[in-house]
mmCIF file of C-alpha atoms and ligand atoms in Angstrom:
data_model
loop_
_atom_site.group_PDB
_atom_site.id
_atom_site.type_symbol
_atom_site.label_atom_id
_atom_site.label_comp_id
_atom_site.label_asym_id
_atom_site.label_seq_id
_atom_site.Cartn_x
_atom_site.Cartn_y
_atom_site.Cartn_z
ATOM 1 C CA MET A 434 2.573 17.060 32.901
ATOM 2 C CA PRO A 435 0.502 14.588 35.161
ATOM 3 C CA GLU A 436 -0.318 11.442 33.775
ATOM 4 C CA ILE A 437 -3.750 11.018 31.378
ATOM 5 C CA ILE A 438 -5.722 8.113 32.785
ATOM 6 C CA ILE A 439 -8.966 7.164 31.227
ATOM 7 C CA LEU A 440 -11.367 3.930 32.070
ATOM 8 C CA ALA A 441 -12.913 2.775 28.282
ATOM 9 C CA ILE A 442 -16.450 0.251 28.736
ATOM 10 C CA GLU A 443 -17.826 -0.624 25.260
ATOM 11 C CA SER A 444 -20.630 -2.723 25.218
ATOM 12 C CA SER A 445 -22.347 -1.766 22.358
ATOM 13 C CA CYS A 446 -23.578 -5.250 20.766
ATOM 14 C CA ASP A 447 -22.638 -8.474 22.228
ATOM 15 C CA ASP A 448 -19.518 -8.301 24.055
ATOM 16 C CA THR A 449 -18.112 -6.814 27.121
ATOM 17 C CA SER A 450 -15.072 -4.850 27.401
ATOM 18 C CA ALA A 451 -12.446 -1.959 29.124
ATOM 19 C CA ALA A 452 -9.848 -0.860 28.455
ATOM 20 C CA ILE A 453 -6.689 1.492 30.909
ATOM 21 C CA CYS A 454 -5.370 3.610 28.231
ATOM 22 C CA VAL A 455 -2.544 6.149 29.793
ATOM 23 C CA ASP A 456 -1.253 9.128 28.123
ATOM 24 C CA GLY A 457 -3.109 7.004 25.012
ATOM 25 C CA LYS A 458 -1.236 3.942 25.346
ATOM 26 C CA VAL A 459 -3.735 0.637 25.570
ATOM 27 C CA VAL A 460 -2.190 -0.865 29.185
ATOM 28 C CA SER A 461 -5.096 -3.376 29.229
ATOM 29 C CA ASN A 462 -7.651 -4.645 27.095
ATOM 30 C CA LEU A 463 -10.115 -6.793 28.507
ATOM 31 C CA THR A 464 -13.700 -8.835 26.486
ATOM 32 C CA ALA A 465 -15.722 -11.455 27.894
ATOM 33 C CA ASN A 466 -17.315 -12.910 25.022
ATOM 34 C CA GLN A 467 -20.701 -13.774 25.155
ATOM 35 C CA HIS A 468 -21.010 -17.553 23.796
ATOM 36 C CA VAL A 469 -24.793 -17.629 24.160
ATOM 37 C CA HIS A 470 -26.075 -15.884 20.351
ATOM 38 C CA GLU A 471 -24.327 -19.457 19.016
ATOM 39 C CA GLN A 472 -26.515 -22.122 18.664
ATOM 40 C CA PHE A 473 -29.739 -18.331 16.948
ATOM 41 C CA GLY A 474 -27.198 -17.643 14.140
ATOM 42 C CA GLY A 475 -27.657 -14.202 15.485
ATOM 43 C CA VAL A 476 -26.897 -11.828 18.299
ATOM 44 C CA ILE A 477 -30.655 -11.536 20.618
ATOM 45 C CA PRO A 478 -31.332 -8.511 22.033
ATOM 46 C CA GLU A 479 -32.228 -9.788 25.655
ATOM 47 C CA LEU A 480 -30.469 -12.121 25.984
ATOM 48 C CA ALA A 481 -26.298 -9.390 25.267
ATOM 49 C CA SER A 482 -27.945 -7.315 27.459
ATOM 50 C CA ARG A 483 -28.549 -10.076 30.524
ATOM 51 C CA GLU A 484 -24.730 -10.881 29.387
ATOM 52 C CA HIS A 485 -23.889 -7.973 30.028
ATOM 53 C CA THR A 486 -25.049 -7.011 33.137
ATOM 54 C CA LYS A 487 -23.318 -11.081 34.587
ATOM 55 C CA ASN A 488 -19.844 -9.448 32.655
ATOM 56 C CA ILE A 489 -19.484 -6.361 33.432
ATOM 57 C CA ILE A 490 -17.984 -5.650 37.184
ATOM 58 C CA PRO A 491 -15.989 -8.541 37.108
ATOM 59 C CA VAL A 492 -14.381 -7.056 33.311
ATOM 60 C CA VAL A 493 -13.921 -3.093 34.227
ATOM 61 C CA ALA A 494 -11.993 -4.621 38.174
ATOM 62 C CA GLU A 495 -9.754 -7.482 36.050
ATOM 63 C CA ALA A 496 -8.980 -4.435 33.430
ATOM 64 C CA ILE A 497 -8.121 -1.924 36.325
ATOM 65 C CA LYS A 498 -6.435 -5.641 37.956
ATOM 66 C CA GLN A 499 -4.107 -5.739 34.916
ATOM 67 C CA ALA A 500 -2.708 -1.903 34.157
ATOM 68 C CA GLY A 501 -1.836 -1.977 37.975
ATOM 69 C CA ILE A 502 -3.233 0.559 39.295
ATOM 70 C CA SER A 503 -6.508 2.033 42.187
ATOM 71 C CA LYS A 504 -9.632 3.167 40.649
ATOM 72 C CA ASN A 505 -9.185 6.712 42.044
ATOM 73 C CA GLN A 506 -6.321 7.660 40.224
ATOM 74 C CA ILE A 507 -9.048 7.627 36.750
ATOM 75 C CA HIS A 508 -9.022 11.180 35.737
ATOM 76 C CA ALA A 509 -12.035 10.197 32.926
ATOM 77 C CA VAL A 510 -14.549 7.797 32.334
ATOM 78 C CA ALA A 511 -15.946 6.612 28.845
ATOM 79 C CA PHE A 512 -18.295 4.743 27.250
ATOM 80 C CA THR A 513 -19.577 3.797 23.964
ATOM 81 C CA ARG A 514 -23.119 5.817 22.967
ATOM 82 C CA GLY A 515 -23.334 4.801 20.537
ATOM 83 C CA PRO A 516 -24.599 3.108 17.176
ATOM 84 C CA GLY A 517 -25.907 -0.867 18.501
ATOM 85 C CA LEU A 518 -28.379 -1.920 20.886
ATOM 86 C CA LEU A 519 -29.836 -0.418 22.795
ATOM 87 C CA GLY A 520 -30.005 -2.260 25.877
ATOM 88 C CA SER A 521 -26.885 -3.800 25.222
ATOM 89 C CA LEU A 522 -25.735 0.294 24.837
ATOM 90 C CA LEU A 523 -27.472 1.242 28.238
ATOM 91 C CA VAL A 524 -25.507 -1.244 30.575
ATOM 92 C CA GLY A 525 -22.006 0.385 29.878
ATOM 93 C CA GLY A 526 -23.542 4.137 29.610
ATOM 94 C CA ILE A 527 -25.305 4.080 32.780
ATOM 95 C CA PHE A 528 -22.631 1.855 34.719
ATOM 96 C CA ALA A 529 -19.542 4.146 33.214
ATOM 97 C CA LYS A 530 -22.183 7.172 34.764
ATOM 98 C CA SER A 531 -23.074 5.505 37.331
ATOM 99 C CA PHE A 532 -18.845 5.510 37.616
ATOM 100 C CA ALA A 533 -17.808 8.324 36.631
ATOM 101 C CA GLN A 534 -20.146 10.158 39.687
ATOM 102 C CA ALA A 535 -19.162 7.766 42.439
ATOM 103 C CA MET A 536 -15.335 8.784 41.723
ATOM 104 C CA GLN A 537 -16.148 12.878 40.506
ATOM 105 C CA VAL A 538 -14.543 12.293 37.960
ATOM 106 C CA PRO A 539 -15.843 13.403 34.669
ATOM 107 C CA LEU A 540 -17.476 11.071 31.592
ATOM 108 C CA ILE A 541 -16.642 11.399 28.117
ATOM 109 C CA ASP A 542 -19.184 9.936 25.346
ATOM 110 C CA VAL A 543 -17.918 7.738 21.952
ATOM 111 C CA HIS A 544 -19.289 6.811 18.585
ATOM 112 C CA HIS A 545 -18.759 3.204 18.315
ATOM 113 C CA MET A 546 -17.315 4.186 14.628
ATOM 114 C CA GLN A 547 -15.300 6.828 15.272
ATOM 115 C CA ALA A 548 -13.226 4.573 18.119
ATOM 116 C CA HIS A 549 -13.048 1.156 14.999
ATOM 117 C CA VAL A 550 -11.217 3.540 12.532
ATOM 118 C CA LEU A 551 -9.072 5.287 15.643
ATOM 119 C CA ALA A 552 -8.475 2.002 16.686
ATOM 120 C CA HIS A 553 -5.648 3.403 14.192
ATOM 121 C CA PHE A 554 -3.480 5.577 16.872
ATOM 122 C CA ILE A 555 -2.994 2.766 19.415
ATOM 123 C CA ASP A 556 -0.353 1.356 17.953
ATOM 124 C CA ALA A 557 2.314 2.511 15.149
ATOM 125 C CA PRO A 558 2.600 2.442 12.302
ATOM 126 C CA MET A 559 -0.545 5.059 12.424
ATOM 127 C CA PRO A 560 -1.753 6.674 9.593
ATOM 128 C CA ALA A 561 -0.946 10.445 8.577
ATOM 129 C CA PHE A 562 -4.414 12.972 7.997
ATOM 130 C CA PRO A 563 -6.132 12.880 5.936
ATOM 131 C CA PHE A 564 -6.565 8.945 5.118
ATOM 132 C CA LEU A 565 -9.538 6.765 3.962
ATOM 133 C CA CYS A 566 -11.348 3.761 6.034
ATOM 134 C CA LEU A 567 -12.521 1.175 5.117
ATOM 135 C CA THR A 568 -15.840 0.610 8.416
ATOM 136 C CA VAL A 569 -16.846 -2.700 7.765
ATOM 137 C CA SER A 570 -18.532 -4.187 10.707
ATOM 138 C CA GLY A 571 -21.412 -6.326 11.581
ATOM 139 C CA GLY A 572 -23.817 -3.237 11.299
ATOM 140 C CA HIS A 573 -21.743 -0.817 9.280
ATOM 141 C CA THR A 574 -19.828 -1.142 5.466
ATOM 142 C CA GLN A 575 -18.334 2.594 5.227
ATOM 143 C CA ILE A 576 -15.984 4.978 3.258
ATOM 144 C CA VAL A 577 -14.983 7.414 6.028
ATOM 145 C CA LEU A 578 -12.440 10.168 4.670
ATOM 146 C CA VAL A 579 -11.053 10.809 7.642
ATOM 147 C CA ASN A 580 -9.594 14.481 8.305
ATOM 148 C CA ASP A 581 -8.193 14.214 11.828
ATOM 149 C CA TYR A 582 -8.398 12.668 15.096
ATOM 150 C CA LEU A 583 -12.376 13.620 15.733
ATOM 151 C CA ASP A 584 -12.558 14.295 12.264
ATOM 152 C CA MET A 585 -14.410 12.470 9.849
ATOM 153 C CA LYS A 586 -16.315 12.169 6.761
ATOM 154 C CA VAL A 587 -18.768 9.056 5.825
ATOM 155 C CA ILE A 588 -18.636 9.354 1.628
ATOM 156 C CA GLY A 589 -19.224 5.543 0.799
ATOM 157 C CA THR A 590 -21.643 3.535 2.975
ATOM 158 C CA THR A 591 -24.248 0.608 2.757
ATOM 159 C CA ILE A 592 -27.916 0.969 1.511
ATOM 160 C CA ASP A 593 -28.855 -2.341 3.047
ATOM 161 C CA ASP A 594 -26.854 -5.140 4.741
ATOM 162 C CA ALA A 595 -23.756 -4.451 6.193
ATOM 163 C CA ALA A 596 -19.901 -6.548 5.230
ATOM 164 C CA GLY A 597 -19.995 -8.232 8.518
ATOM 165 C CA GLU A 598 -23.623 -9.364 7.941
ATOM 166 C CA ALA A 599 -23.463 -10.712 4.234
ATOM 167 C CA PHE A 600 -20.382 -13.074 6.257
ATOM 168 C CA ASP A 601 -22.875 -13.961 8.522
ATOM 169 C CA LYS A 602 -25.953 -14.790 7.085
ATOM 170 C CA THR A 603 -24.069 -16.965 4.345
ATOM 171 C CA ALA A 604 -22.682 -19.303 7.304
ATOM 172 C CA LYS A 605 -26.009 -19.349 8.679
ATOM 173 C CA MET A 606 -27.938 -20.699 5.051
ATOM 174 C CA LEU A 607 -24.755 -22.860 5.036
ATOM 175 C CA ASN A 608 -25.290 -24.379 8.918
ATOM 176 C CA LEU A 609 -22.293 -22.703 10.224
ATOM 177 C CA PRO A 610 -22.824 -20.934 14.356
ATOM 178 C CA TYR A 611 -22.932 -17.446 14.632
ATOM 179 C CA PRO A 612 -20.695 -15.031 14.316
ATOM 180 C CA GLY A 613 -19.951 -17.239 10.768
ATOM 181 C CA GLY A 614 -17.284 -14.141 9.498
ATOM 182 C CA PRO A 615 -14.191 -16.283 10.886
ATOM 183 C CA LEU A 616 -15.068 -19.083 10.167
ATOM 184 C CA ILE A 617 -16.443 -18.738 6.226
ATOM 185 C CA ASP A 618 -12.249 -17.081 6.867
ATOM 186 C CA LYS A 619 -10.815 -20.596 8.273
ATOM 187 C CA TYR A 620 -12.545 -22.631 6.125
ATOM 188 C CA ALA A 621 -11.486 -19.906 2.551
ATOM 189 C CA GLN A 622 -8.412 -20.534 3.065
ATOM 190 C CA LEU A 623 -8.433 -24.146 2.039
ATOM 191 C CA GLY A 624 -11.034 -24.111 -0.935
ATOM 192 C CA ASN A 625 -10.800 -22.348 -3.860
ATOM 193 C CA SER A 626 -12.344 -19.486 -4.377
ATOM 194 C CA ALA A 627 -12.526 -19.458 -8.126
ATOM 195 C CA ALA A 628 -14.713 -22.181 -8.302
ATOM 196 C CA PHE A 629 -18.747 -21.140 -8.034
ATOM 197 C CA LYS A 630 -19.210 -17.006 -9.574
ATOM 198 C CA PHE A 631 -21.280 -14.334 -7.865
ATOM 199 C CA THR A 632 -23.339 -11.618 -8.876
ATOM 200 C CA GLU A 633 -21.089 -8.323 -7.991
ATOM 201 C CA PRO A 634 -23.962 -5.525 -7.557
ATOM 202 C CA GLN A 635 -23.108 -2.380 -9.682
ATOM 203 C CA ILE A 636 -24.808 0.860 -7.402
ATOM 204 C CA GLU A 637 -23.226 3.607 -7.241
ATOM 205 C CA GLY A 638 -20.497 6.233 -5.771
ATOM 206 C CA PHE A 639 -18.939 4.877 -3.181
ATOM 207 C CA ASN A 640 -22.339 3.830 -1.835
ATOM 208 C CA PHE A 641 -22.069 -0.871 -1.962
ATOM 209 C CA SER A 642 -25.402 -3.543 -0.897
ATOM 210 C CA PHE A 643 -24.616 -6.668 -0.269
ATOM 211 C CA SER A 644 -29.051 -8.365 -0.164
ATOM 212 C CA GLY A 645 -28.225 -8.733 -3.698
ATOM 213 C CA LEU A 646 -25.250 -10.945 -3.587
ATOM 214 C CA LYS A 647 -27.039 -12.110 0.263
ATOM 215 C CA THR A 648 -29.857 -13.838 -2.186
ATOM 216 C CA ASN A 649 -27.856 -14.876 -4.999
ATOM 217 C CA ILE A 650 -26.501 -17.216 -2.656
ATOM 218 C CA LEU A 651 -29.131 -18.304 -1.317
ATOM 219 C CA TYR A 652 -30.467 -19.427 -4.497
ATOM 220 C CA PHE A 653 -27.625 -20.452 -5.794
ATOM 221 C CA LEU A 654 -27.759 -23.284 -2.883
ATOM 222 C CA GLN A 655 -31.726 -24.166 -3.037
ATOM 223 C CA LYS A 656 -30.125 -24.875 -6.942
ATOM 224 C CA GLU A 657 -27.255 -26.695 -5.949
ATOM 225 C CA LEU A 658 -28.900 -28.762 -3.123
ATOM 226 C CA LYS A 659 -32.303 -29.771 -5.405
ATOM 227 C CA GLN A 660 -29.646 -31.707 -6.969
ATOM 228 C CA ASN A 661 -27.268 -33.147 -4.472
ATOM 229 C CA PRO A 662 -28.642 -33.099 -0.601
ATOM 230 C CA ASN A 663 -25.083 -33.210 0.460
ATOM 231 C CA PHE A 664 -23.698 -30.037 -2.079
ATOM 232 C CA ILE A 665 -23.189 -27.871 1.240
ATOM 233 C CA ASP A 666 -20.910 -30.151 2.898
ATOM 234 C CA GLU A 667 -18.551 -31.637 0.034
ATOM 235 C CA ASN A 668 -18.420 -27.847 -0.971
ATOM 236 C CA LEU A 669 -17.904 -25.946 2.104
ATOM 237 C CA ASN A 670 -14.583 -25.013 1.277
ATOM 238 C CA ASP A 671 -14.677 -23.847 -1.873
ATOM 239 C CA ILE A 672 -18.978 -21.973 -1.662
ATOM 240 C CA CYS A 673 -16.591 -20.417 1.123
ATOM 241 C CA ALA A 674 -13.807 -19.587 -0.946
ATOM 242 C CA SER A 675 -15.869 -18.151 -3.422
ATOM 243 C CA VAL A 676 -18.496 -15.695 -0.784
ATOM 244 C CA GLN A 677 -15.212 -14.923 0.723
ATOM 245 C CA HIS A 678 -13.854 -13.711 -2.704
ATOM 246 C CA THR A 679 -16.783 -11.657 -4.018
ATOM 247 C CA ILE A 680 -16.848 -9.569 -0.633
ATOM 248 C CA VAL A 681 -14.342 -8.696 -0.714
ATOM 249 C CA SER A 682 -13.693 -7.432 -4.356
ATOM 250 C CA ILE A 683 -17.157 -5.512 -4.090
ATOM 251 C CA LEU A 684 -15.098 -3.956 -0.790
ATOM 252 C CA ILE A 685 -11.785 -3.608 -2.066
ATOM 253 C CA LYS A 686 -13.105 -2.280 -5.578
ATOM 254 C CA LYS A 687 -14.906 0.675 -4.080
ATOM 255 C CA LEU A 688 -11.768 1.837 -1.952
ATOM 256 C CA LEU A 689 -9.919 2.399 -5.058
ATOM 257 C CA LYS A 690 -13.075 4.333 -6.839
ATOM 258 C CA ALA A 691 -12.840 6.564 -3.354
ATOM 259 C CA SER A 692 -8.652 6.157 -3.308
ATOM 260 C CA LYS A 693 -8.845 7.709 -7.341
ATOM 261 C CA GLU A 694 -11.318 10.034 -6.839
ATOM 262 C CA THR A 695 -10.023 11.450 -3.441
ATOM 263 C CA THR A 696 -6.212 11.153 -4.842
ATOM 264 C CA ILE A 697 -5.969 9.301 -1.843
ATOM 265 C CA ASN A 698 -3.396 6.880 -1.218
ATOM 266 C CA GLU A 699 -3.287 6.879 2.974
ATOM 267 C CA ILE A 700 -5.669 3.819 2.692
ATOM 268 C CA ALA A 701 -7.058 2.422 6.054
ATOM 269 C CA ILE A 702 -9.619 -0.981 7.745
ATOM 270 C CA ALA A 703 -11.003 -1.036 10.063
ATOM 271 C CA GLY A 704 -13.984 -3.496 12.304
ATOM 272 C CA GLY A 705 -14.577 -6.970 12.924
ATOM 273 C CA VAL A 706 -13.962 -7.471 8.940
ATOM 274 C CA SER A 707 -11.176 -6.760 9.109
ATOM 275 C CA ALA A 708 -9.411 -9.435 10.270
ATOM 276 C CA ASN A 709 -10.567 -11.186 7.419
ATOM 277 C CA LEU A 710 -7.459 -12.826 5.978
ATOM 278 C CA GLY A 711 -8.536 -12.226 2.108
ATOM 279 C CA LEU A 712 -9.558 -8.934 3.213
ATOM 280 C CA ARG A 713 -6.433 -7.598 5.127
ATOM 281 C CA ASN A 714 -3.853 -10.080 1.682
ATOM 282 C CA ALA A 715 -6.302 -7.804 -0.971
ATOM 283 C CA LEU A 716 -5.577 -4.630 0.791
ATOM 284 C CA THR A 717 -1.582 -5.573 1.207
ATOM 285 C CA GLU A 718 -1.609 -6.740 -3.115
ATOM 286 C CA THR A 719 -3.773 -3.722 -4.213
ATOM 287 C CA GLY A 720 -1.790 -0.979 -2.004
ATOM 288 C CA LYS A 721 1.304 -2.471 -3.883
ATOM 289 C CA LYS A 722 0.171 -2.296 -7.364
ATOM 290 C CA ASN A 723 -0.575 1.230 -6.875
ATOM 291 C CA ASN A 724 1.273 2.630 -4.315
ATOM 292 C CA TRP A 725 -0.782 2.786 -1.286
ATOM 293 C CA LYS A 726 0.418 3.075 2.410
ATOM 294 C CA THR A 727 -1.732 1.029 3.862
ATOM 295 C CA TYR A 728 -2.933 0.101 7.497
ATOM 296 C CA ILE A 729 -4.469 -2.896 8.302
ATOM 297 C CA PRO A 730 -5.146 -2.891 13.102
ATOM 298 C CA GLN A 731 -3.554 -5.501 15.364
ATOM 299 C CA PHE A 732 -6.732 -8.788 14.996
ATOM 300 C CA GLN A 733 -7.754 -8.219 18.815
ATOM 301 C CA TYR A 734 -8.192 -3.813 17.670
ATOM 302 C CA CYS A 735 -10.592 -5.872 14.961
ATOM 303 C CA THR A 736 -13.543 -6.981 16.572
ATOM 304 C CA ASP A 737 -15.794 -4.978 19.025
ATOM 305 C CA ASN A 738 -12.814 -4.007 22.081
ATOM 306 C CA ALA A 739 -12.643 -1.637 24.788
ATOM 307 C CA GLY A 740 -9.484 0.155 24.286
ATOM 308 C CA MET A 741 -10.841 1.790 21.124
ATOM 309 C CA ILE A 742 -12.872 3.744 22.632
ATOM 310 C CA SER A 743 -10.254 4.390 25.672
ATOM 311 C CA ILE A 744 -8.289 5.836 22.289
ATOM 312 C CA ALA A 745 -10.884 7.683 20.815
ATOM 313 C CA ALA A 746 -12.093 9.233 24.064
ATOM 314 C CA TYR A 747 -7.646 10.459 25.251
ATOM 315 C CA HIS A 748 -8.152 13.370 21.730
ATOM 316 C CA LYS A 749 -11.405 13.532 22.893
ATOM 317 C CA TYR A 750 -10.062 14.934 26.784
ATOM 318 C CA LEU A 751 -7.818 16.494 25.363
ATOM 319 C CA ARG A 752 -9.452 18.527 23.341
ATOM 320 C CA ASN A 753 -11.369 19.230 26.820
ATOM 321 C CA GLU A 754 -15.000 17.437 24.659
ATOM 322 C CA PHE A 755 -16.787 16.090 27.407
ATOM 323 C CA CYS A 756 -20.646 15.238 28.455
ATOM 324 C CA PRO A 757 -23.702 15.928 30.758
ATOM 325 C CA ILE A 758 -24.406 13.002 32.727
ATOM 326 C CA ASP A 759 -27.410 13.111 31.560
ATOM 327 C CA ILE A 760 -27.169 12.994 27.502
ATOM 328 C CA PRO A 761 -28.941 10.451 26.191
ATOM 329 C CA ILE A 762 -27.613 6.253 24.987
ATOM 330 C CA LYS A 763 -28.322 6.130 21.262
ATOM 331 C CA ALA A 764 -29.047 2.584 19.563
ATOM 332 C CA ARG A 765 -28.805 4.983 16.133
ATOM 333 C CA LEU A 766 -25.795 7.253 15.675
ATOM 334 C CA GLU A 767 -24.634 9.476 12.997
ATOM 335 C CA PHE A 768 -20.896 10.792 13.392
HETATM 336 O O1 KG4 B 359 -17.154 -4.852 14.648
HETATM 337 P P1 KG4 B 359 -16.899 -5.848 15.291
HETATM 338 O O2 KG4 B 359 -17.072 -6.978 16.667
HETATM 339 O O3 KG4 B 359 -18.810 -5.380 15.949
HETATM 340 C C1 KG4 B 359 -19.728 -4.087 15.576
HETATM 341 O O4 KG4 B 359 -19.548 -2.870 15.571
HETATM 342 O O5 KG4 B 359 -20.583 -5.356 14.492
HETATM 343 O O6 KG4 B 359 -17.968 -6.523 13.541
HETATM 344 C C2 KG4 B 359 -17.982 -7.999 14.018
HETATM 345 C C3 KG4 B 359 -18.113 -8.652 12.424
HETATM 346 C C4 KG4 B 359 -19.796 -9.726 12.384
HETATM 347 O O7 KG4 B 359 -20.206 -9.850 11.198
HETATM 348 C C5 KG4 B 359 -18.695 -11.632 12.442
HETATM 349 O O8 KG4 B 359 -18.971 -12.117 11.276
HETATM 350 C C6 KG4 B 359 -17.038 -9.557 12.052
HETATM 351 O O9 KG4 B 359 -17.476 -8.697 12.317
HETATM 352 N N1 KG4 B 359 -16.049 -11.150 11.313
HETATM 353 C C7 KG4 B 359 -15.477 -11.138 10.048
HETATM 354 C C8 KG4 B 359 -13.706 -11.519 10.775
HETATM 355 N N2 KG4 B 359 -13.850 -11.997 12.702
HETATM 356 C C9 KG4 B 359 -14.913 -11.131 12.625
HETATM 357 N N3 KG4 B 359 -15.674 -11.288 9.006
HETATM 358 C C10 KG4 B 359 -14.998 -12.240 8.284
HETATM 359 N N4 KG4 B 359 -13.764 -13.338 8.459
HETATM 360 C C11 KG4 B 359 -13.536 -12.440 9.620
HETATM 361 N N5 KG4 B 359 -11.987 -13.155 10.343
HETATM 362 ZN ZN1 ZN B 360 -17.981 -2.465 16.505
#
């Protein structure tokens, strides 16, 4: 049987990424990160689109080069259709459509959040179906019931902010640059997670809420700063450790509830926040106590990357799920 070679492109937010996968194996995966947003405390959509237009051609060219193939060997082109920032998605989407049309190969649209889940099928160990995946990123917090590669159901979601936003907004209050999640993670390792107490929300079912926690942290900092203007500098590690502990505890409690009620013990985490060491350790510990088989992606496949898009596309290719060239890009897109 001939090999199936897929070029995949991811541009939903502020990372421009391209990957090549051959028969379901990621052989190159390149990402250009955008540092232009650091000073603004969040992604500026217009700047993100402009950076994508600068990065997309060199990133794709390098992914093809590193895979050791020529562009004539590509059988299909995949791209993230949504959800994400419209201008950012358009750059990757239009590039993919043009490339596919020029090379006369089929086009595959990929759902960004499904691709985060399918990052677990890039390398072994791979979860067995059905499994639960806690997908935590800058824009989403979901518990997903995964029945098959392309058969997934969101059984819990955030009713306001995402877990990544809780990290990033806390970091902004602490005067740390964007994205603050990795920095909170770094300082948390040096701090005492029991130093400060924050309130965990009581939300029904498998849903999450993080906006109350954000307000709780803001009022706490305002009160402490009134008494001691150096409070943040003097307590940065302990604040980060305590906030991280609270966010992780909220996430893990809902996973426990979902596992109990579905009786599923195959438990995975995915998305940018799954790079968090506190969450990774808590999942492993909770897994040991509850007889779970746990799955944690390699760091390079937690945050946005085209490798995960290529794997999702490979499974769509096997099922002949191609899309028309005029398929619209969607900033909001359900499963
Ligand atoms: O999946 P992702 O790269 O992009 C989206 O689809 O949103 O996730 C980005 C989010 C950001 O909020 C970032 O702060 C967070 O993931 N993040 C982390 C860590 N690494 C990335 N949050 C906590 N700890 C980390 N180590
Ligand atoms: Zn993402």
